[in-house]
mmCIF file of C-alpha atoms and ligand atoms in Angstrom:
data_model
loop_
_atom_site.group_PDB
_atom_site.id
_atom_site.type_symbol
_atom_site.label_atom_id
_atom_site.label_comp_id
_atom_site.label_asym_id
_atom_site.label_seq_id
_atom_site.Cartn_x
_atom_site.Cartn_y
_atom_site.Cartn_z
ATOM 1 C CA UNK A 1 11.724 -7.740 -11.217
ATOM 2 C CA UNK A 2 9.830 -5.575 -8.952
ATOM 3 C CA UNK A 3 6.273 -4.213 -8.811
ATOM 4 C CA UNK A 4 4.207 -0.982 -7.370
ATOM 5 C CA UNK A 5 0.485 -1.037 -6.350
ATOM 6 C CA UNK A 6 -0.070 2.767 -6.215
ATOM 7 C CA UNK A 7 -3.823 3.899 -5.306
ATOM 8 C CA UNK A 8 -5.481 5.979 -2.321
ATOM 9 C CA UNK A 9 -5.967 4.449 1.033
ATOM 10 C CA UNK A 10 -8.828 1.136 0.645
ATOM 11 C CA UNK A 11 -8.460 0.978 -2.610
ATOM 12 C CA UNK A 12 -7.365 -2.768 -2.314
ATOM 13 C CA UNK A 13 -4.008 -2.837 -3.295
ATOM 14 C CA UNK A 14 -3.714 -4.088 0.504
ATOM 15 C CA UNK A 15 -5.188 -7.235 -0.194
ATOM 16 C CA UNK A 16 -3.656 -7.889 -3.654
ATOM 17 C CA UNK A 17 -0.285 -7.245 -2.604
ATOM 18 C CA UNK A 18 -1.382 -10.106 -0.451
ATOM 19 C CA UNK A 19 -2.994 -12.489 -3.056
ATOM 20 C CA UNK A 20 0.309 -12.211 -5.486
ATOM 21 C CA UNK A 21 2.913 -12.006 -3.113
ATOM 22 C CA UNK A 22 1.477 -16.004 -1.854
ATOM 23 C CA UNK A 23 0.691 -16.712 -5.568
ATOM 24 C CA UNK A 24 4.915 -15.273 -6.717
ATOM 25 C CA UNK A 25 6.653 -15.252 -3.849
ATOM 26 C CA UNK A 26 7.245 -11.681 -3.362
ATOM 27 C CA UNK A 27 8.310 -9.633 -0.758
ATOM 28 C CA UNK A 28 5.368 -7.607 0.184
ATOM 29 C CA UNK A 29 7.087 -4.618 0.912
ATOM 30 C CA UNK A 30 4.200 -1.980 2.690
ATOM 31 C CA UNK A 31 5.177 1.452 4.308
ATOM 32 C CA UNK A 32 2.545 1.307 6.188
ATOM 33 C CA UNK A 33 3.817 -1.923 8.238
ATOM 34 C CA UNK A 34 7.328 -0.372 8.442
ATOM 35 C CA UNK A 35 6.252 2.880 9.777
ATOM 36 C CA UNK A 36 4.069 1.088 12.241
ATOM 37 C CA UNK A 37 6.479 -1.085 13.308
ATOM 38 C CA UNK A 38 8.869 1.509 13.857
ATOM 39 C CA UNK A 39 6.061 3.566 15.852
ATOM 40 C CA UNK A 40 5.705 0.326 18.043
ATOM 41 C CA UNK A 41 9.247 0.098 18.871
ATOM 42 C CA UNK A 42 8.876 3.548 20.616
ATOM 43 C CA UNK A 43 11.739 4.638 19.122
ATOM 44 C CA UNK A 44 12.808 8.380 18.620
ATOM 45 C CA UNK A 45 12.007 7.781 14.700
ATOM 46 C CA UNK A 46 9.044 6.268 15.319
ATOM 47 C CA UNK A 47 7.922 9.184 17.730
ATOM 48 C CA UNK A 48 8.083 11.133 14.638
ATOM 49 C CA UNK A 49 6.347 8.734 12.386
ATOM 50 C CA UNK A 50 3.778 9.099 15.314
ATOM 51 C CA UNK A 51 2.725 12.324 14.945
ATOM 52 C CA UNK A 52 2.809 12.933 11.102
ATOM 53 C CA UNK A 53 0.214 9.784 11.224
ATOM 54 C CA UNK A 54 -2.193 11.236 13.612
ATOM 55 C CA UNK A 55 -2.291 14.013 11.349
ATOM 56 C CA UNK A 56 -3.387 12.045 8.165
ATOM 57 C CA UNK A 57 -0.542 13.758 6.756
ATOM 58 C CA UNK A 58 2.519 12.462 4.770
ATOM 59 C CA UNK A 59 5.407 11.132 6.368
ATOM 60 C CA UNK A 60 8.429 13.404 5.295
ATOM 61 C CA UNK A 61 10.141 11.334 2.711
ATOM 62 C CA UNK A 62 13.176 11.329 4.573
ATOM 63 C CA UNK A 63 12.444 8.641 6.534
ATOM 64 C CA UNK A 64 9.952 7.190 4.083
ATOM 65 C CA UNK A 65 13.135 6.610 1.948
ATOM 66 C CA UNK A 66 15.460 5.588 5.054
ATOM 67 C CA UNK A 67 13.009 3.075 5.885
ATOM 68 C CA UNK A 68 12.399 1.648 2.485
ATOM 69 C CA UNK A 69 16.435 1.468 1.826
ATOM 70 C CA UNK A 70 16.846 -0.790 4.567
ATOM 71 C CA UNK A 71 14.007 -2.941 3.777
ATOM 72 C CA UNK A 72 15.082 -3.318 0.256
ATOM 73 C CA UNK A 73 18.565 -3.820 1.568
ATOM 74 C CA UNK A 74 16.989 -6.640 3.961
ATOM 75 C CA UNK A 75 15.190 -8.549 1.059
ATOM 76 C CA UNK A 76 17.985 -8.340 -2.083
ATOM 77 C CA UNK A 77 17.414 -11.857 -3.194
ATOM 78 C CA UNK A 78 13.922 -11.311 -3.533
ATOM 79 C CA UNK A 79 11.628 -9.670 -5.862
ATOM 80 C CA UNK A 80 9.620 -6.710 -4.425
ATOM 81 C CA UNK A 81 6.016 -5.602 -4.062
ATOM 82 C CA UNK A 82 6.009 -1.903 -3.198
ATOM 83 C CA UNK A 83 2.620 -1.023 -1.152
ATOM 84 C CA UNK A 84 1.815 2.716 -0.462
ATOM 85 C CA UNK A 85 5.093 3.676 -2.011
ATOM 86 C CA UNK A 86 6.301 5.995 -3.893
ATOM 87 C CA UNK A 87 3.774 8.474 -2.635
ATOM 88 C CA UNK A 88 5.286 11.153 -3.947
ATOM 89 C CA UNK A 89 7.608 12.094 -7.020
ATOM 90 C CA UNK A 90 11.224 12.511 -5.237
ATOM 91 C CA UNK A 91 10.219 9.230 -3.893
ATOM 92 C CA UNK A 92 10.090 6.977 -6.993
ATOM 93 C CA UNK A 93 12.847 8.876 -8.118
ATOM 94 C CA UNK A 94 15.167 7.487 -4.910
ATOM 95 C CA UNK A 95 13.128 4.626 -5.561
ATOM 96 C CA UNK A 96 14.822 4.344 -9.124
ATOM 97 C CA UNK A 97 18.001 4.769 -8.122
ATOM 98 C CA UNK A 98 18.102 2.797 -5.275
ATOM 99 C CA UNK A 99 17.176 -0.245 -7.502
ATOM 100 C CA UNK A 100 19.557 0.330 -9.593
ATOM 101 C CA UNK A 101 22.363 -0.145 -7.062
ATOM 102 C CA UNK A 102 20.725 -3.076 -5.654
ATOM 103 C CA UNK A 103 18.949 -6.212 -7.579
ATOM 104 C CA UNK A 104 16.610 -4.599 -10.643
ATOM 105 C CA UNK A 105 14.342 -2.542 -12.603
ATOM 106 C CA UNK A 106 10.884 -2.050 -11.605
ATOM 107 C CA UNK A 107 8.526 -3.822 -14.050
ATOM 108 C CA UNK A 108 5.336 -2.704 -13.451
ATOM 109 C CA UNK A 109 3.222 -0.208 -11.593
ATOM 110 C CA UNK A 110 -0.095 -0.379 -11.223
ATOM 111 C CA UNK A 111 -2.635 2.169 -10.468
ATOM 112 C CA UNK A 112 -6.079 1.007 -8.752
ATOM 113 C CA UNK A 113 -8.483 3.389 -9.955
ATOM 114 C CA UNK A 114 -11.556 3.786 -7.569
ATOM 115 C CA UNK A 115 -14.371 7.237 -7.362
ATOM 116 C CA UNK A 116 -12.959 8.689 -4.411
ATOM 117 C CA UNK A 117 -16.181 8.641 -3.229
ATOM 118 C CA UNK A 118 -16.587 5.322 -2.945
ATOM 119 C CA UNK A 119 -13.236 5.245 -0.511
ATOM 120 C CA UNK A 120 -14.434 6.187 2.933
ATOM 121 C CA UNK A 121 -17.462 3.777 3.033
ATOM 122 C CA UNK A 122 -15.209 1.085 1.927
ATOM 123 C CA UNK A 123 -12.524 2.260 4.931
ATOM 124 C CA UNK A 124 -15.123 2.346 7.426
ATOM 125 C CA UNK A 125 -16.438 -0.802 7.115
ATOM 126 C CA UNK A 126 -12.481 -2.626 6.913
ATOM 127 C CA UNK A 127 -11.351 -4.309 9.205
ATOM 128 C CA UNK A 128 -8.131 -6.385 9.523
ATOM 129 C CA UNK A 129 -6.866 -9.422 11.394
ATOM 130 C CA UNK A 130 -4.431 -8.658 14.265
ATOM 131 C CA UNK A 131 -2.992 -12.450 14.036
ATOM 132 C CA UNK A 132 -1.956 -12.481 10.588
ATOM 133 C CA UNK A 133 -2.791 -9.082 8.877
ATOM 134 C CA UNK A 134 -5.696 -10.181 6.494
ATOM 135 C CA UNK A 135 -7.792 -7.665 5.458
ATOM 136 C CA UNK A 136 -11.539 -7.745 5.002
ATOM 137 C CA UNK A 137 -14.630 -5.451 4.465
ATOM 138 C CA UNK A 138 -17.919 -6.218 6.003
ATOM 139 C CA UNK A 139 -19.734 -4.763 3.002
ATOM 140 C CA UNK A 140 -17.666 -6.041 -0.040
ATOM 141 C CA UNK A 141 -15.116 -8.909 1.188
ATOM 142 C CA UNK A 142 -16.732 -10.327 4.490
ATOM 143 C CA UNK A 143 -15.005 -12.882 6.382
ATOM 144 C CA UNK A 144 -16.934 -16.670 6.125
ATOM 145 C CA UNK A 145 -17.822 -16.585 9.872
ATOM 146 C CA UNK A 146 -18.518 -13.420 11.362
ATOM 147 C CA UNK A 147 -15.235 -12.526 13.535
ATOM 148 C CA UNK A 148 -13.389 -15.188 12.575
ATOM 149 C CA UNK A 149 -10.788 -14.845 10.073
ATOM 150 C CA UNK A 150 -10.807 -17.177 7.371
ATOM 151 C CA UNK A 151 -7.219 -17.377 6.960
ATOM 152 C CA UNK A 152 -5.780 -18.131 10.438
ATOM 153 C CA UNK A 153 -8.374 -18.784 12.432
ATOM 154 C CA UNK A 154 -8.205 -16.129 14.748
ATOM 155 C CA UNK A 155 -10.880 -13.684 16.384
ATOM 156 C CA UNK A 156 -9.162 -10.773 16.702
ATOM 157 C CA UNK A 157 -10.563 -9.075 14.083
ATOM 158 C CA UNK A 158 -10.811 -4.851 14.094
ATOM 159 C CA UNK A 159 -10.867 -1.831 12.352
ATOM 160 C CA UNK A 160 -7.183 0.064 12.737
ATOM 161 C CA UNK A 161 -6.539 2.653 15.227
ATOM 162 C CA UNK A 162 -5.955 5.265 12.254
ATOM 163 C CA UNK A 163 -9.583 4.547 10.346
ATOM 164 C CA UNK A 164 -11.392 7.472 11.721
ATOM 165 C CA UNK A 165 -13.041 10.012 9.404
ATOM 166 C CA UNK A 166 -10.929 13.454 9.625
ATOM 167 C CA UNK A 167 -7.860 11.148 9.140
ATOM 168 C CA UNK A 168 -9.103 9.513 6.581
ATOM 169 C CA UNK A 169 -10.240 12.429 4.599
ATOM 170 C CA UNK A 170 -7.229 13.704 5.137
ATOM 171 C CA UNK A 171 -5.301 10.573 3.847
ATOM 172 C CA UNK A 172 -7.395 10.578 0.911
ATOM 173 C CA UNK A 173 -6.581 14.174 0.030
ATOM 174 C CA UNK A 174 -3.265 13.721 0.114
ATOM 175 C CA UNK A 175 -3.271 11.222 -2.171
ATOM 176 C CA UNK A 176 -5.059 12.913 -4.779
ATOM 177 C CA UNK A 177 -2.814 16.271 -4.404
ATOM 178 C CA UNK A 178 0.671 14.239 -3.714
ATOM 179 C CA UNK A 179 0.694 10.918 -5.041
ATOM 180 C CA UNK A 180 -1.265 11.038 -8.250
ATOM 181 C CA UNK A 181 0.987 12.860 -10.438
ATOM 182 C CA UNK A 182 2.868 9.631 -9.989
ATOM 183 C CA UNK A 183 0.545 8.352 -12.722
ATOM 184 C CA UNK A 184 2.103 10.546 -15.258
ATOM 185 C CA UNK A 185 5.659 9.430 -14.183
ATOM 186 C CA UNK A 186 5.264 6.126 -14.185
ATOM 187 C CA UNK A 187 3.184 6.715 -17.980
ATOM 188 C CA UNK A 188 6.244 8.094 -19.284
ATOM 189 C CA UNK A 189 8.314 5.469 -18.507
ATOM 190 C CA UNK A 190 6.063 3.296 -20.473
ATOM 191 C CA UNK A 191 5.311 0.843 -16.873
ATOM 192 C CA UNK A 192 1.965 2.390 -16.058
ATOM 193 C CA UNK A 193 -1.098 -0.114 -16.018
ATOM 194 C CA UNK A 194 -4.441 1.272 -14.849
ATOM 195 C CA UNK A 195 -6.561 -1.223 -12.955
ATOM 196 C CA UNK A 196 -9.975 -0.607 -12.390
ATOM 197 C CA UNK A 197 -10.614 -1.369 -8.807
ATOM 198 C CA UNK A 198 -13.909 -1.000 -8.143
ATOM 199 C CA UNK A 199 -14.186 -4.246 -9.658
ATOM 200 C CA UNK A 200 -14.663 -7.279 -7.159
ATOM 201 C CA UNK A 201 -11.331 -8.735 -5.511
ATOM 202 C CA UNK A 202 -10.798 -12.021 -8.262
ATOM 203 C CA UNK A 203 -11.251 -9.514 -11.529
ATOM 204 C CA UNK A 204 -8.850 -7.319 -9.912
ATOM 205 C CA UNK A 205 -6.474 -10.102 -9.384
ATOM 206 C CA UNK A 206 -7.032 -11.304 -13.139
ATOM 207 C CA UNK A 207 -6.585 -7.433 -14.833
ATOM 208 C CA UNK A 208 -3.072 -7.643 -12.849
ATOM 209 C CA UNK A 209 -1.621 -11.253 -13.790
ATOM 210 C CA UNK A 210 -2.962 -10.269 -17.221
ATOM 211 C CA UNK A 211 -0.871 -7.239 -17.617
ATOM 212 C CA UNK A 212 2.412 -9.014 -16.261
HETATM 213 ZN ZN1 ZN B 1 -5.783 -14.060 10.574
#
């Protein structure tokens, strides 16, 4: 059985995804890590990917979906935790039927529900571990000892290339315009659980595990 974490950019899904995919044993499957490995590889794709990101903009879903295929085709034994996808509607609906011709139903989506607001302060002040990909924010979730993470030990600790302001505004816009009418969607189909995320990291965690 597979899950979604669908909410804007820092609204923590990041670091849940991470907390129940140790805890389960799920595949922690994030667009954002596919499209910026496929950006690294300096492929043609990836070129692409390139300059939709430093836009803030969405990545077509063409590749979106390409990318996500392959991954799901990658990890069929496993159960899935989709991060930053669907973004958009024609998205969970390849999403759907993709599943279906592969290993199962989604379960459960969840929606983190922050005050936009609230999202750019908590982006600014993230930063994540380049060792192992842990996430942390200096104002909410701060790492034991100062640039050190707690979870491998390692001191490269930074704030991503893609956190500046016009970006992120940008990011967050889209979401609201393209990726929230997901809610609806996903209400219809009677999987829709609204988590509210402003709440600190272990009551997020417990509103989750109580709703599977
Ligand atoms: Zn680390």
């Amino acid at each position: 059985m597979h899950l979604v974490f669908l909410g804007p950019p820092a609204c923590g899904k990041g670091t849940q995804s991470k907390i129940l995919g140790d805890k389960f044993n799920y595949y922690h499957l994030s667009t954002g890590d596919l499209m910026r490995k496929e950006v690294n590889s300096g492929s043609i794709l990836g070129e692409r990917i390139n300059q939709t990101l430093n836009k803030g903009i969405l990545c077509p879903s063409e590749i979106v979906n390409e990318l996500v295929k392959k991954d799901i085709e990658n990890h069929k034994q496993m159960s899935i935790l989709f991060d930053g996808y669907p973004r958009k509607i024609d998205q969970a609906i390849f999403l759907e039927s993709a599943l279906e011709n592969s290993v199962g139903k989604l379960k459960n989506v969840f929606y983190f529900d922050v005050e936009p607001s609230e999202l750019l302060q908590r982006i600014l002040n993230r930063i994540n571990c380049r060792a192992c990909g842990s996430v942390y924010n200096l104002q909410t979730n701060p790492p034991k000892e100062e640039g050190v993470c707690d979870n491998c030990g390692s001191k490269e600790l930074m704030r991503r290339g893609d956190d500046n302001e016009e970006i992120l505004k940008n990011r967050i816009q889209s979401f609201y315009e393209e990726t929230n009418p997901l809610k609806d969607f996903y209400l219809e189909r009677g999987i829709l659980t609204v988590v509210d995320a402003r709440a600190p990291v272990e009551i997020v965690t417990k509103q989750i595990l109580n709703a599977l």
